[in-house]
Amino acid sequence: MSLIKWTPFLADSPFEGMDKMMSDLSSETASQMGFSPAVDIYEDKNNMIIETQLAGIDPAKVDISIANDVLTIKGEGEKKSEVEDKNYYRKEIRRGSFFRSIQLPTQVVGDKASAISADGVLKISVPKATLVKPKTIKIQTGQK
């Protein structure tokens, strides 16, 4: 086990360590389930847009769900059996099941999400929720 020097002044926030630990935990869980596809998340005026490359994966075998502003993408890719006669120099192609769960950066309307798969890219569009403005309540006095 190697030691890492602690430098308290380099931390951006007191929660940075906790965020890293939670991120590592979700990555570890995802790696146990297969691979975790990389994503791009951006927004336009009305929508959050999430893109991921799922080349060679049948869109019918992909499940997308949104609950509490957390997007989950999971599915099953083609499992090719490894040929034992091959002498691999490198084996980097991911096959089998995959899982990715992402906390979206803003509130969304998950019931109105849509997804399109084209040229190996899955594009999910989720409308942003309109923020409710707080209502001002005037206080009445009991004096006549």
mmCIF file of N, CA and C in Angstrom:
data_model
loop_
_atom_site.group_PDB
_atom_site.id
_atom_site.type_symbol
_atom_site.label_atom_id
_atom_site.label_comp_id
_atom_site.label_asym_id
_atom_site.label_seq_id
_atom_site.Cartn_x
_atom_site.Cartn_y
_atom_site.Cartn_z
ATOM 1 N N MET A 1 0.847 -1.176 0.000
ATOM 2 C CA MET A 1 0.000 0.000 0.000
ATOM 3 C C MET A 1 0.889 1.233 0.000
ATOM 4 N N SER A 2 0.577 2.179 -0.870
ATOM 5 C CA SER A 2 1.373 3.402 -0.923
ATOM 6 C C SER A 2 0.702 4.507 -0.121
ATOM 7 N N LEU A 3 1.514 5.390 0.392
ATOM 8 C CA LEU A 3 1.002 6.518 1.159
ATOM 9 C C LEU A 3 0.869 7.729 0.255
ATOM 10 N N ILE A 4 -0.185 8.498 0.486
ATOM 11 C CA ILE A 4 -0.409 9.716 -0.276
ATOM 12 C C ILE A 4 -0.346 10.883 0.691
ATOM 13 N N LYS A 5 0.482 11.857 0.353
ATOM 14 C CA LYS A 5 0.637 13.017 1.217
ATOM 15 C C LYS A 5 -0.651 13.832 1.205
ATOM 16 N N TRP A 6 -1.139 14.195 2.379
ATOM 17 C CA TRP A 6 -2.347 15.001 2.499
ATOM 18 C C TRP A 6 -1.970 16.465 2.443
ATOM 19 N N THR A 7 -2.606 17.195 1.554
ATOM 20 C CA THR A 7 -2.356 18.627 1.436
ATOM 21 C C THR A 7 -3.688 19.348 1.618
ATOM 22 N N PRO A 8 -3.950 19.864 2.815
ATOM 23 C CA PRO A 8 -5.270 20.428 3.106
ATOM 24 C C PRO A 8 -5.617 21.665 2.294
ATOM 25 N N PHE A 9 -4.638 22.391 1.792
ATOM 26 C CA PHE A 9 -4.928 23.633 1.091
ATOM 27 C C PHE A 9 -5.253 23.424 -0.385
ATOM 28 N N LEU A 10 -5.117 22.202 -0.878
ATOM 29 C CA LEU A 10 -5.411 21.934 -2.278
ATOM 30 C C LEU A 10 -6.859 21.512 -2.506
ATOM 31 N N ALA A 11 -7.577 21.218 -1.460
ATOM 32 C CA ALA A 11 -8.965 20.780 -1.607
ATOM 33 C C ALA A 11 -9.836 21.965 -2.018
ATOM 34 N N ASP A 12 -10.678 21.745 -3.041
ATOM 35 C CA ASP A 12 -11.569 22.809 -3.506
ATOM 36 C C ASP A 12 -12.710 23.054 -2.530
ATOM 37 N N SER A 13 -13.182 22.002 -1.914
ATOM 38 C CA SER A 13 -14.288 22.153 -0.978
ATOM 39 C C SER A 13 -14.194 21.046 0.065
ATOM 40 N N PRO A 14 -14.859 21.239 1.190
ATOM 41 C CA PRO A 14 -14.812 20.184 2.211
ATOM 42 C C PRO A 14 -15.520 18.904 1.777
ATOM 43 N N PHE A 15 -16.333 18.993 0.733
ATOM 44 C CA PHE A 15 -17.085 17.825 0.284
ATOM 45 C C PHE A 15 -16.430 17.119 -0.901
ATOM 46 N N GLU A 16 -15.298 17.631 -1.371
ATOM 47 C CA GLU A 16 -14.640 17.063 -2.543
ATOM 48 C C GLU A 16 -14.286 15.591 -2.328
ATOM 49 N N GLY A 17 -13.760 15.268 -1.169
ATOM 50 C CA GLY A 17 -13.400 13.883 -0.879
ATOM 51 C C GLY A 17 -14.606 12.967 -0.888
ATOM 52 N N MET A 18 -15.715 13.443 -0.311
ATOM 53 C CA MET A 18 -16.940 12.641 -0.282
ATOM 54 C C MET A 18 -17.481 12.447 -1.702
ATOM 55 N N ASP A 19 -17.455 13.507 -2.510
ATOM 56 C CA ASP A 19 -17.914 13.393 -3.898
ATOM 57 C C ASP A 19 -17.084 12.374 -4.663
ATOM 58 N N LYS A 20 -15.764 12.409 -4.481
ATOM 59 C CA LYS A 20 -14.877 11.468 -5.172
ATOM 60 C C LYS A 20 -15.164 10.040 -4.720
ATOM 61 N N MET A 21 -15.371 9.873 -3.418
ATOM 62 C CA MET A 21 -15.644 8.542 -2.894
ATOM 63 C C MET A 21 -16.951 7.986 -3.476
ATOM 64 N N MET A 22 -17.990 8.818 -3.547
ATOM 65 C CA MET A 22 -19.270 8.361 -4.088
ATOM 66 C C MET A 22 -19.141 8.052 -5.584
ATOM 67 N N SER A 23 -18.394 8.875 -6.294
ATOM 68 C CA SER A 23 -18.177 8.645 -7.719
ATOM 69 C C SER A 23 -17.420 7.338 -7.943
ATOM 70 N N ASP A 24 -16.375 7.122 -7.137
ATOM 71 C CA ASP A 24 -15.604 5.884 -7.245
ATOM 72 C C ASP A 24 -16.469 4.676 -6.932
ATOM 73 N N LEU A 25 -17.357 4.810 -5.936
ATOM 74 C CA LEU A 25 -18.229 3.710 -5.549
ATOM 75 C C LEU A 25 -19.176 3.357 -6.688
ATOM 76 N N SER A 26 -19.780 4.385 -7.321
ATOM 77 C CA SER A 26 -20.699 4.090 -8.415
ATOM 78 C C SER A 26 -19.950 3.503 -9.608
ATOM 79 N N SER A 27 -18.715 3.950 -9.841
ATOM 80 C CA SER A 27 -17.914 3.384 -10.930
ATOM 81 C C SER A 27 -17.563 1.934 -10.635
ATOM 82 N N GLU A 28 -17.259 1.658 -9.368
ATOM 83 C CA GLU A 28 -16.922 0.291 -8.965
ATOM 84 C C GLU A 28 -18.126 -0.621 -9.153
ATOM 85 N N THR A 29 -19.318 -0.152 -8.751
ATOM 86 C CA THR A 29 -20.532 -0.935 -8.915
ATOM 87 C C THR A 29 -20.800 -1.176 -10.391
ATOM 88 N N ALA A 30 -20.621 -0.132 -11.198
ATOM 89 C CA ALA A 30 -20.857 -0.267 -12.636
ATOM 90 C C ALA A 30 -19.886 -1.254 -13.260
ATOM 91 N N SER A 31 -18.633 -1.236 -12.822
ATOM 92 C CA SER A 31 -17.656 -2.151 -13.408
ATOM 93 C C SER A 31 -17.969 -3.601 -13.052
ATOM 94 N N GLN A 32 -18.624 -3.820 -11.919
ATOM 95 C CA GLN A 32 -19.015 -5.179 -11.557
ATOM 96 C C GLN A 32 -20.158 -5.660 -12.441
ATOM 97 N N MET A 33 -20.974 -4.736 -12.932
ATOM 98 C CA MET A 33 -22.110 -5.097 -13.770
ATOM 99 C C MET A 33 -21.728 -5.165 -15.243
ATOM 100 N N GLY A 34 -20.530 -4.842 -15.616
ATOM 101 C CA GLY A 34 -20.118 -4.794 -17.006
ATOM 102 C C GLY A 34 -19.333 -3.523 -17.219
ATOM 103 N N PHE A 35 -19.654 -2.811 -18.281
ATOM 104 C CA PHE A 35 -18.940 -1.558 -18.496
ATOM 105 C C PHE A 35 -19.865 -0.372 -18.271
ATOM 106 N N SER A 36 -19.273 0.773 -18.085
ATOM 107 C CA SER A 36 -20.007 2.005 -17.834
ATOM 108 C C SER A 36 -19.743 2.956 -18.997
ATOM 109 N N PRO A 37 -20.736 3.166 -19.873
ATOM 110 C CA PRO A 37 -20.486 3.999 -21.049
ATOM 111 C C PRO A 37 -20.246 5.465 -20.679
ATOM 112 N N ALA A 38 -19.341 6.102 -21.404
ATOM 113 C CA ALA A 38 -19.072 7.527 -21.204
ATOM 114 C C ALA A 38 -20.260 8.332 -21.722
ATOM 115 N N VAL A 39 -20.507 9.487 -21.114
ATOM 116 C CA VAL A 39 -21.629 10.327 -21.525
ATOM 117 C C VAL A 39 -21.185 11.772 -21.706
ATOM 118 N N ASP A 40 -21.909 12.478 -22.553
ATOM 119 C CA ASP A 40 -21.823 13.931 -22.662
ATOM 120 C C ASP A 40 -23.169 14.461 -22.188
ATOM 121 N N ILE A 41 -23.154 15.461 -21.316
ATOM 122 C CA ILE A 41 -24.387 16.075 -20.833
ATOM 123 C C ILE A 41 -24.290 17.570 -21.109
ATOM 124 N N TYR A 42 -25.294 18.095 -21.791
ATOM 125 C CA TYR A 42 -25.347 19.531 -22.045
ATOM 126 C C TYR A 42 -26.806 19.960 -22.068
ATOM 127 N N GLU A 43 -27.027 21.260 -22.161
ATOM 128 C CA GLU A 43 -28.394 21.752 -22.164
ATOM 129 C C GLU A 43 -28.593 22.761 -23.279
ATOM 130 N N ASP A 44 -29.836 22.836 -23.740
ATOM 131 C CA ASP A 44 -30.223 23.938 -24.595
ATOM 132 C C ASP A 44 -31.227 24.760 -23.787
ATOM 133 N N LYS A 45 -31.988 25.585 -24.438
ATOM 134 C CA LYS A 45 -32.885 26.477 -23.702
ATOM 135 C C LYS A 45 -33.904 25.717 -22.849
ATOM 136 N N ASN A 46 -34.447 24.617 -23.373
ATOM 137 C CA ASN A 46 -35.541 23.926 -22.693
ATOM 138 C C ASN A 46 -35.233 22.506 -22.230
ATOM 139 N N ASN A 47 -34.109 21.923 -22.646
ATOM 140 C CA ASN A 47 -33.862 20.500 -22.398
ATOM 141 C C ASN A 47 -32.469 20.218 -21.859
ATOM 142 N N MET A 48 -32.367 19.125 -21.104
ATOM 143 C CA MET A 48 -31.079 18.517 -20.777
ATOM 144 C C MET A 48 -30.881 17.438 -21.835
ATOM 145 N N ILE A 49 -29.691 17.363 -22.393
ATOM 146 C CA ILE A 49 -29.415 16.384 -23.440
ATOM 147 C C ILE A 49 -28.243 15.521 -23.001
ATOM 148 N N ILE A 50 -28.443 14.217 -23.084
ATOM 149 C CA ILE A 50 -27.425 13.252 -22.679
ATOM 150 C C ILE A 50 -27.113 12.392 -23.903
ATOM 151 N N GLU A 51 -25.841 12.282 -24.248
ATOM 152 C CA GLU A 51 -25.426 11.450 -25.378
ATOM 153 C C GLU A 51 -24.418 10.417 -24.907
ATOM 154 N N THR A 52 -24.538 9.222 -25.457
ATOM 155 C CA THR A 52 -23.572 8.167 -25.172
ATOM 156 C C THR A 52 -23.412 7.299 -26.412
ATOM 157 N N GLN A 53 -22.235 6.740 -26.590
ATOM 158 C CA GLN A 53 -21.987 5.865 -27.731
ATOM 159 C C GLN A 53 -22.289 4.426 -27.336
ATOM 160 N N LEU A 54 -23.209 3.833 -28.071
ATOM 161 C CA LEU A 54 -23.555 2.430 -27.848
ATOM 162 C C LEU A 54 -23.508 1.691 -29.181
ATOM 163 N N ALA A 55 -22.403 1.833 -29.878
ATOM 164 C CA ALA A 55 -22.241 1.202 -31.191
ATOM 165 C C ALA A 55 -22.358 -0.312 -31.077
ATOM 166 N N GLY A 56 -23.107 -0.896 -31.987
ATOM 167 C CA GLY A 56 -23.249 -2.343 -32.034
ATOM 168 C C GLY A 56 -24.223 -2.914 -31.022
ATOM 169 N N ILE A 57 -24.928 -2.068 -30.297
ATOM 170 C CA ILE A 57 -25.885 -2.541 -29.293
ATOM 171 C C ILE A 57 -27.297 -2.283 -29.806
ATOM 172 N N ASP A 58 -28.125 -3.307 -29.769
ATOM 173 C CA ASP A 58 -29.505 -3.206 -30.219
ATOM 174 C C ASP A 58 -30.270 -2.264 -29.285
ATOM 175 N N PRO A 59 -30.841 -1.169 -29.805
ATOM 176 C CA PRO A 59 -31.587 -0.236 -28.944
ATOM 177 C C PRO A 59 -32.728 -0.899 -28.175
ATOM 178 N N ALA A 60 -33.268 -1.996 -28.691
ATOM 179 C CA ALA A 60 -34.340 -2.701 -27.992
ATOM 180 C C ALA A 60 -33.843 -3.352 -26.701
ATOM 181 N N LYS A 61 -32.525 -3.513 -26.571
ATOM 182 C CA LYS A 61 -31.956 -4.128 -25.370
ATOM 183 C C LYS A 61 -31.413 -3.092 -24.391
ATOM 184 N N VAL A 62 -31.812 -1.826 -24.580
ATOM 185 C CA VAL A 62 -31.366 -0.742 -23.706
ATOM 186 C C VAL A 62 -32.565 -0.220 -22.922
ATOM 187 N N ASP A 63 -32.417 -0.111 -21.614
ATOM 188 C CA ASP A 63 -33.461 0.444 -20.753
ATOM 189 C C ASP A 63 -33.003 1.797 -20.227
ATOM 190 N N ILE A 64 -33.892 2.784 -20.317
ATOM 191 C CA ILE A 64 -33.611 4.128 -19.816
ATOM 192 C C ILE A 64 -34.697 4.467 -18.812
ATOM 193 N N SER A 65 -34.293 4.951 -17.645
ATOM 194 C CA SER A 65 -35.276 5.378 -16.650
ATOM 195 C C SER A 65 -34.794 6.656 -15.972
ATOM 196 N N ILE A 66 -35.761 7.437 -15.481
ATOM 197 C CA ILE A 66 -35.453 8.662 -14.754
ATOM 198 C C ILE A 66 -36.307 8.672 -13.501
ATOM 199 N N ALA A 67 -35.654 8.802 -12.348
ATOM 200 C CA ALA A 67 -36.353 8.902 -11.067
ATOM 201 C C ALA A 67 -35.581 9.866 -10.181
ATOM 202 N N ASN A 68 -36.278 10.837 -9.617
ATOM 203 C CA ASN A 68 -35.655 11.829 -8.730
ATOM 204 C C ASN A 68 -34.460 12.517 -9.385
ATOM 205 N N ASP A 69 -34.612 12.873 -10.652
ATOM 206 C CA ASP A 69 -33.579 13.570 -11.431
ATOM 207 C C ASP A 69 -32.296 12.757 -11.583
ATOM 208 N N VAL A 70 -32.408 11.433 -11.499
ATOM 209 C CA VAL A 70 -31.285 10.531 -11.752
ATOM 210 C C VAL A 70 -31.629 9.708 -12.995
ATOM 211 N N LEU A 71 -30.770 9.809 -14.000
ATOM 212 C CA LEU A 71 -30.952 9.076 -15.246
ATOM 213 C C LEU A 71 -30.170 7.772 -15.167
ATOM 214 N N THR A 72 -30.824 6.667 -15.504
ATOM 215 C CA THR A 72 -30.156 5.367 -15.508
ATOM 216 C C THR A 72 -30.274 4.758 -16.902
ATOM 217 N N ILE A 73 -29.133 4.344 -17.430
ATOM 218 C CA ILE A 73 -29.072 3.666 -18.726
ATOM 219 C C ILE A 73 -28.459 2.296 -18.465
ATOM 220 N N LYS A 74 -29.167 1.239 -18.848
ATOM 221 C CA LYS A 74 -28.604 -0.101 -18.678
ATOM 222 C C LYS A 74 -29.052 -0.972 -19.835
ATOM 223 N N GLY A 75 -28.281 -1.997 -20.076
ATOM 224 C CA GLY A 75 -28.636 -2.874 -21.173
ATOM 225 C C GLY A 75 -27.663 -4.014 -21.338
ATOM 226 N N GLU A 76 -27.856 -4.691 -22.432
ATOM 227 C CA GLU A 76 -27.068 -5.884 -22.717
ATOM 228 C C GLU A 76 -26.573 -5.800 -24.148
ATOM 229 N N GLY A 77 -25.275 -5.883 -24.299
ATOM 230 C CA GLY A 77 -24.681 -5.919 -25.631
ATOM 231 C C GLY A 77 -24.437 -7.353 -26.039
ATOM 232 N N GLU A 78 -23.982 -7.524 -27.245
ATOM 233 C CA GLU A 78 -23.698 -8.862 -27.752
ATOM 234 C C GLU A 78 -22.502 -9.449 -27.014
ATOM 235 N N LYS A 79 -22.662 -10.668 -26.539
ATOM 236 C CA LYS A 79 -21.550 -11.362 -25.874
ATOM 237 C C LYS A 79 -20.938 -12.332 -26.867
ATOM 238 N N LYS A 80 -19.741 -12.025 -27.295
ATOM 239 C CA LYS A 80 -19.032 -12.939 -28.186
ATOM 240 C C LYS A 80 -18.109 -13.782 -27.326
ATOM 241 N N SER A 81 -18.131 -15.059 -27.588
ATOM 242 C CA SER A 81 -17.252 -15.922 -26.804
ATOM 243 C C SER A 81 -15.809 -15.718 -27.252
ATOM 244 N N GLU A 82 -14.925 -15.733 -26.289
ATOM 245 C CA GLU A 82 -13.511 -15.552 -26.597
ATOM 246 C C GLU A 82 -12.963 -16.824 -27.234
ATOM 247 N N VAL A 83 -12.162 -16.625 -28.229
ATOM 248 C CA VAL A 83 -11.528 -17.749 -28.903
ATOM 249 C C VAL A 83 -10.213 -18.016 -28.188
ATOM 250 N N GLU A 84 -10.089 -19.204 -27.668
ATOM 251 C CA GLU A 84 -8.911 -19.515 -26.860
ATOM 252 C C GLU A 84 -7.645 -19.674 -27.694
ATOM 253 N N ASP A 85 -7.812 -19.911 -29.007
ATOM 254 C CA ASP A 85 -6.640 -20.081 -29.861
ATOM 255 C C ASP A 85 -5.954 -18.752 -30.167
ATOM 256 N N LYS A 86 -6.662 -17.643 -29.958
ATOM 257 C CA LYS A 86 -6.087 -16.336 -30.286
ATOM 258 C C LYS A 86 -5.067 -15.933 -29.235
ATOM 259 N N ASN A 87 -4.036 -15.294 -29.705
ATOM 260 C CA ASN A 87 -3.011 -14.767 -28.813
ATOM 261 C C ASN A 87 -3.201 -13.246 -28.772
ATOM 262 N N TYR A 88 -4.060 -12.780 -27.854
ATOM 263 C CA TYR A 88 -4.378 -11.354 -27.780
ATOM 264 C C TYR A 88 -3.162 -10.548 -27.341
ATOM 265 N N TYR A 89 -2.904 -9.470 -28.042
ATOM 266 C CA TYR A 89 -1.907 -8.491 -27.609
ATOM 267 C C TYR A 89 -2.597 -7.386 -26.820
ATOM 268 N N ARG A 90 -3.826 -7.162 -27.154
ATOM 269 C CA ARG A 90 -4.620 -6.155 -26.477
ATOM 270 C C ARG A 90 -6.077 -6.584 -26.574
ATOM 271 N N LYS A 91 -6.820 -6.460 -25.479
ATOM 272 C CA LYS A 91 -8.240 -6.814 -25.475
ATOM 273 C C LYS A 91 -8.989 -5.709 -24.756
ATOM 274 N N GLU A 92 -9.465 -4.724 -25.513
ATOM 275 C CA GLU A 92 -10.079 -3.541 -24.927
ATOM 276 C C GLU A 92 -11.552 -3.374 -25.274
ATOM 277 N N ILE A 93 -12.053 -4.126 -26.215
ATOM 278 C CA ILE A 93 -13.448 -3.971 -26.620
ATOM 279 C C ILE A 93 -14.343 -4.503 -25.510
ATOM 280 N N ARG A 94 -15.263 -3.648 -25.091
ATOM 281 C CA ARG A 94 -16.185 -4.028 -24.017
ATOM 282 C C ARG A 94 -17.403 -4.718 -24.610
ATOM 283 N N ARG A 95 -17.781 -5.805 -23.999
ATOM 284 C CA ARG A 95 -18.952 -6.559 -24.429
ATOM 285 C C ARG A 95 -19.746 -6.951 -23.199
ATOM 286 N N GLY A 96 -20.994 -7.321 -23.439
ATOM 287 C CA GLY A 96 -21.823 -7.786 -22.336
ATOM 288 C C GLY A 96 -22.706 -6.683 -21.787
ATOM 289 N N SER A 97 -23.013 -6.774 -20.509
ATOM 290 C CA SER A 97 -23.951 -5.832 -19.904
ATOM 291 C C SER A 97 -23.270 -4.513 -19.565
ATOM 292 N N PHE A 98 -24.082 -3.460 -19.485
ATOM 293 C CA PHE A 98 -23.565 -2.150 -19.112
ATOM 294 C C PHE A 98 -24.581 -1.442 -18.231
ATOM 295 N N PHE A 99 -24.092 -0.452 -17.498
ATOM 296 C CA PHE A 99 -24.928 0.284 -16.547
ATOM 297 C C PHE A 99 -24.312 1.652 -16.316
ATOM 298 N N ARG A 100 -25.141 2.682 -16.313
ATOM 299 C CA ARG A 100 -24.669 4.028 -15.979
ATOM 300 C C ARG A 100 -25.813 4.777 -15.322
ATOM 301 N N SER A 101 -25.554 5.355 -14.172
ATOM 302 C CA SER A 101 -26.539 6.140 -13.442
ATOM 303 C C SER A 101 -25.941 7.518 -13.196
ATOM 304 N N ILE A 102 -26.683 8.577 -13.565
ATOM 305 C CA ILE A 102 -26.155 9.936 -13.522
ATOM 306 C C ILE A 102 -27.143 10.862 -12.832
ATOM 307 N N GLN A 103 -26.666 11.610 -11.849
ATOM 308 C CA GLN A 103 -27.474 12.667 -11.230
ATOM 309 C C GLN A 103 -27.487 13.846 -12.196
ATOM 310 N N LEU A 104 -28.666 14.219 -12.670
ATOM 311 C CA LEU A 104 -28.760 15.337 -13.603
ATOM 312 C C LEU A 104 -28.581 16.655 -12.852
ATOM 313 N N PRO A 105 -27.960 17.651 -13.491
ATOM 314 C CA PRO A 105 -27.619 18.887 -12.789
ATOM 315 C C PRO A 105 -28.788 19.829 -12.519
ATOM 316 N N THR A 106 -29.962 19.522 -13.035
ATOM 317 C CA THR A 106 -31.131 20.361 -12.793
ATOM 318 C C THR A 106 -32.373 19.483 -12.739
ATOM 319 N N GLN A 107 -33.463 20.032 -12.235
ATOM 320 C CA GLN A 107 -34.703 19.265 -12.177
ATOM 321 C C GLN A 107 -35.264 19.100 -13.584
ATOM 322 N N VAL A 108 -35.797 17.910 -13.852
ATOM 323 C CA VAL A 108 -36.314 17.591 -15.183
ATOM 324 C C VAL A 108 -37.705 16.986 -15.082
ATOM 325 N N VAL A 109 -38.387 16.934 -16.236
ATOM 326 C CA VAL A 109 -39.694 16.288 -16.338
ATOM 327 C C VAL A 109 -39.451 14.940 -17.009
ATOM 328 N N GLY A 110 -39.179 13.925 -16.209
ATOM 329 C CA GLY A 110 -38.808 12.612 -16.728
ATOM 330 C C GLY A 110 -39.873 11.953 -17.579
ATOM 331 N N ASP A 111 -41.155 12.249 -17.317
ATOM 332 C CA ASP A 111 -42.244 11.632 -18.076
ATOM 333 C C ASP A 111 -42.267 12.070 -19.536
ATOM 334 N N LYS A 112 -41.603 13.168 -19.849
ATOM 335 C CA LYS A 112 -41.623 13.692 -21.214
ATOM 336 C C LYS A 112 -40.287 13.488 -21.934
ATOM 337 N N ALA A 113 -39.458 12.605 -21.425
ATOM 338 C CA ALA A 113 -38.152 12.338 -22.040
ATOM 339 C C ALA A 113 -38.329 11.598 -23.360
ATOM 340 N N SER A 114 -37.373 11.784 -24.256
ATOM 341 C CA SER A 114 -37.370 11.054 -25.520
ATOM 342 C C SER A 114 -35.945 10.596 -25.804
ATOM 343 N N ALA A 115 -35.826 9.544 -26.607
ATOM 344 C CA ALA A 115 -34.500 9.004 -26.930
ATOM 345 C C ALA A 115 -34.463 8.602 -28.394
ATOM 346 N N ILE A 116 -33.327 8.884 -29.026
ATOM 347 C CA ILE A 116 -33.111 8.533 -30.429
ATOM 348 C C ILE A 116 -31.755 7.845 -30.529
ATOM 349 N N SER A 117 -31.708 6.748 -31.289
ATOM 350 C CA SER A 117 -30.442 6.066 -31.533
ATOM 351 C C SER A 117 -30.144 6.142 -33.023
ATOM 352 N N ALA A 118 -28.985 6.731 -33.358
ATOM 353 C CA ALA A 118 -28.584 6.836 -34.761
ATOM 354 C C ALA A 118 -27.069 6.759 -34.855
ATOM 355 N N ASP A 119 -26.586 5.958 -35.776
ATOM 356 C CA ASP A 119 -25.146 5.816 -36.022
ATOM 357 C C ASP A 119 -24.362 5.448 -34.764
ATOM 358 N N GLY A 120 -24.951 4.616 -33.908
ATOM 359 C CA GLY A 120 -24.257 4.155 -32.705
ATOM 360 C C GLY A 120 -24.259 5.135 -31.556
ATOM 361 N N VAL A 121 -24.975 6.263 -31.702
ATOM 362 C CA VAL A 121 -25.045 7.261 -30.634
ATOM 363 C C VAL A 121 -26.473 7.323 -30.108
ATOM 364 N N LEU A 122 -26.616 7.163 -28.805
ATOM 365 C CA LEU A 122 -27.907 7.293 -28.143
ATOM 366 C C LEU A 122 -28.017 8.720 -27.627
ATOM 367 N N LYS A 123 -29.081 9.416 -28.034
ATOM 368 C CA LYS A 123 -29.296 10.804 -27.616
ATOM 369 C C LYS A 123 -30.609 10.873 -26.852
ATOM 370 N N ILE A 124 -30.521 11.256 -25.579
ATOM 371 C CA ILE A 124 -31.687 11.356 -24.709
ATOM 372 C C ILE A 124 -31.940 12.834 -24.450
ATOM 373 N N SER A 125 -33.174 13.268 -24.654
ATOM 374 C CA SER A 125 -33.558 14.655 -24.424
ATOM 375 C C SER A 125 -34.633 14.677 -23.341
ATOM 376 N N VAL A 126 -34.388 15.450 -22.283
ATOM 377 C CA VAL A 126 -35.315 15.519 -21.155
ATOM 378 C C VAL A 126 -35.652 16.987 -20.896
ATOM 379 N N PRO A 127 -36.944 17.352 -20.955
ATOM 380 C CA PRO A 127 -37.305 18.746 -20.688
ATOM 381 C C PRO A 127 -36.943 19.156 -19.259
ATOM 382 N N LYS A 128 -36.422 20.376 -19.145
ATOM 383 C CA LYS A 128 -36.124 20.917 -17.819
ATOM 384 C C LYS A 128 -37.434 21.324 -17.156
ATOM 385 N N ALA A 129 -37.523 21.106 -15.858
ATOM 386 C CA ALA A 129 -38.715 21.497 -15.110
ATOM 387 C C ALA A 129 -38.713 23.010 -14.927
ATOM 388 N N THR A 130 -39.901 23.592 -15.014
ATOM 389 C CA THR A 130 -39.992 25.024 -14.748
ATOM 390 C C THR A 130 -39.988 25.216 -13.240
ATOM 391 N N LEU A 131 -39.155 26.111 -12.809
ATOM 392 C CA LEU A 131 -39.050 26.359 -11.377
ATOM 393 C C LEU A 131 -40.244 27.182 -10.913
ATOM 394 N N VAL A 132 -40.838 26.767 -9.830
ATOM 395 C CA VAL A 132 -41.985 27.471 -9.269
ATOM 396 C C VAL A 132 -41.472 28.654 -8.463
ATOM 397 N N LYS A 133 -42.002 29.826 -8.786
ATOM 398 C CA LYS A 133 -41.596 31.016 -8.045
ATOM 399 C C LYS A 133 -42.304 31.018 -6.698
ATOM 400 N N PRO A 134 -41.602 31.410 -5.640
ATOM 401 C CA PRO A 134 -42.238 31.428 -4.327
ATOM 402 C C PRO A 134 -43.363 32.456 -4.279
ATOM 403 N N LYS A 135 -44.431 32.090 -3.618
ATOM 404 C CA LYS A 135 -45.584 32.975 -3.483
ATOM 405 C C LYS A 135 -45.379 33.853 -2.256
ATOM 406 N N THR A 136 -45.624 35.139 -2.436
ATOM 407 C CA THR A 136 -45.513 36.073 -1.324
ATOM 408 C C THR A 136 -46.849 36.116 -0.594
ATOM 409 N N ILE A 137 -46.798 35.975 0.704
ATOM 410 C CA ILE A 137 -48.009 36.003 1.525
ATOM 411 C C ILE A 137 -47.940 37.224 2.427
ATOM 412 N N LYS A 138 -48.956 38.068 2.320
ATOM 413 C CA LYS A 138 -49.002 39.261 3.158
ATOM 414 C C LYS A 138 -49.605 38.899 4.504
ATOM 415 N N ILE A 139 -49.034 39.444 5.538
ATOM 416 C CA ILE A 139 -49.514 39.185 6.899
ATOM 417 C C ILE A 139 -50.529 40.257 7.263
ATOM 418 N N GLN A 140 -51.673 39.800 7.713
ATOM 419 C CA GLN A 140 -52.708 40.730 8.160
ATOM 420 C C GLN A 140 -52.634 40.847 9.672
ATOM 421 N N THR A 141 -52.907 42.020 10.154
ATOM 422 C CA THR A 141 -52.904 42.212 11.605
ATOM 423 C C THR A 141 -54.307 42.003 12.137
ATOM 424 N N GLY A 142 -54.405 41.634 13.384
ATOM 425 C CA GLY A 142 -55.697 41.385 14.026
ATOM 426 C C GLY A 142 -56.364 42.654 14.525
ATOM 427 N N GLN A 143 -55.756 43.800 14.317
ATOM 428 C CA GLN A 143 -56.332 45.064 14.789
ATOM 429 C C GLN A 143 -57.378 45.568 13.812
ATOM 430 N N LYS A 144 -58.424 46.197 14.379
ATOM 431 C CA LYS A 144 -59.500 46.736 13.542
ATOM 432 C C LYS A 144 -59.307 48.174 13.245
#
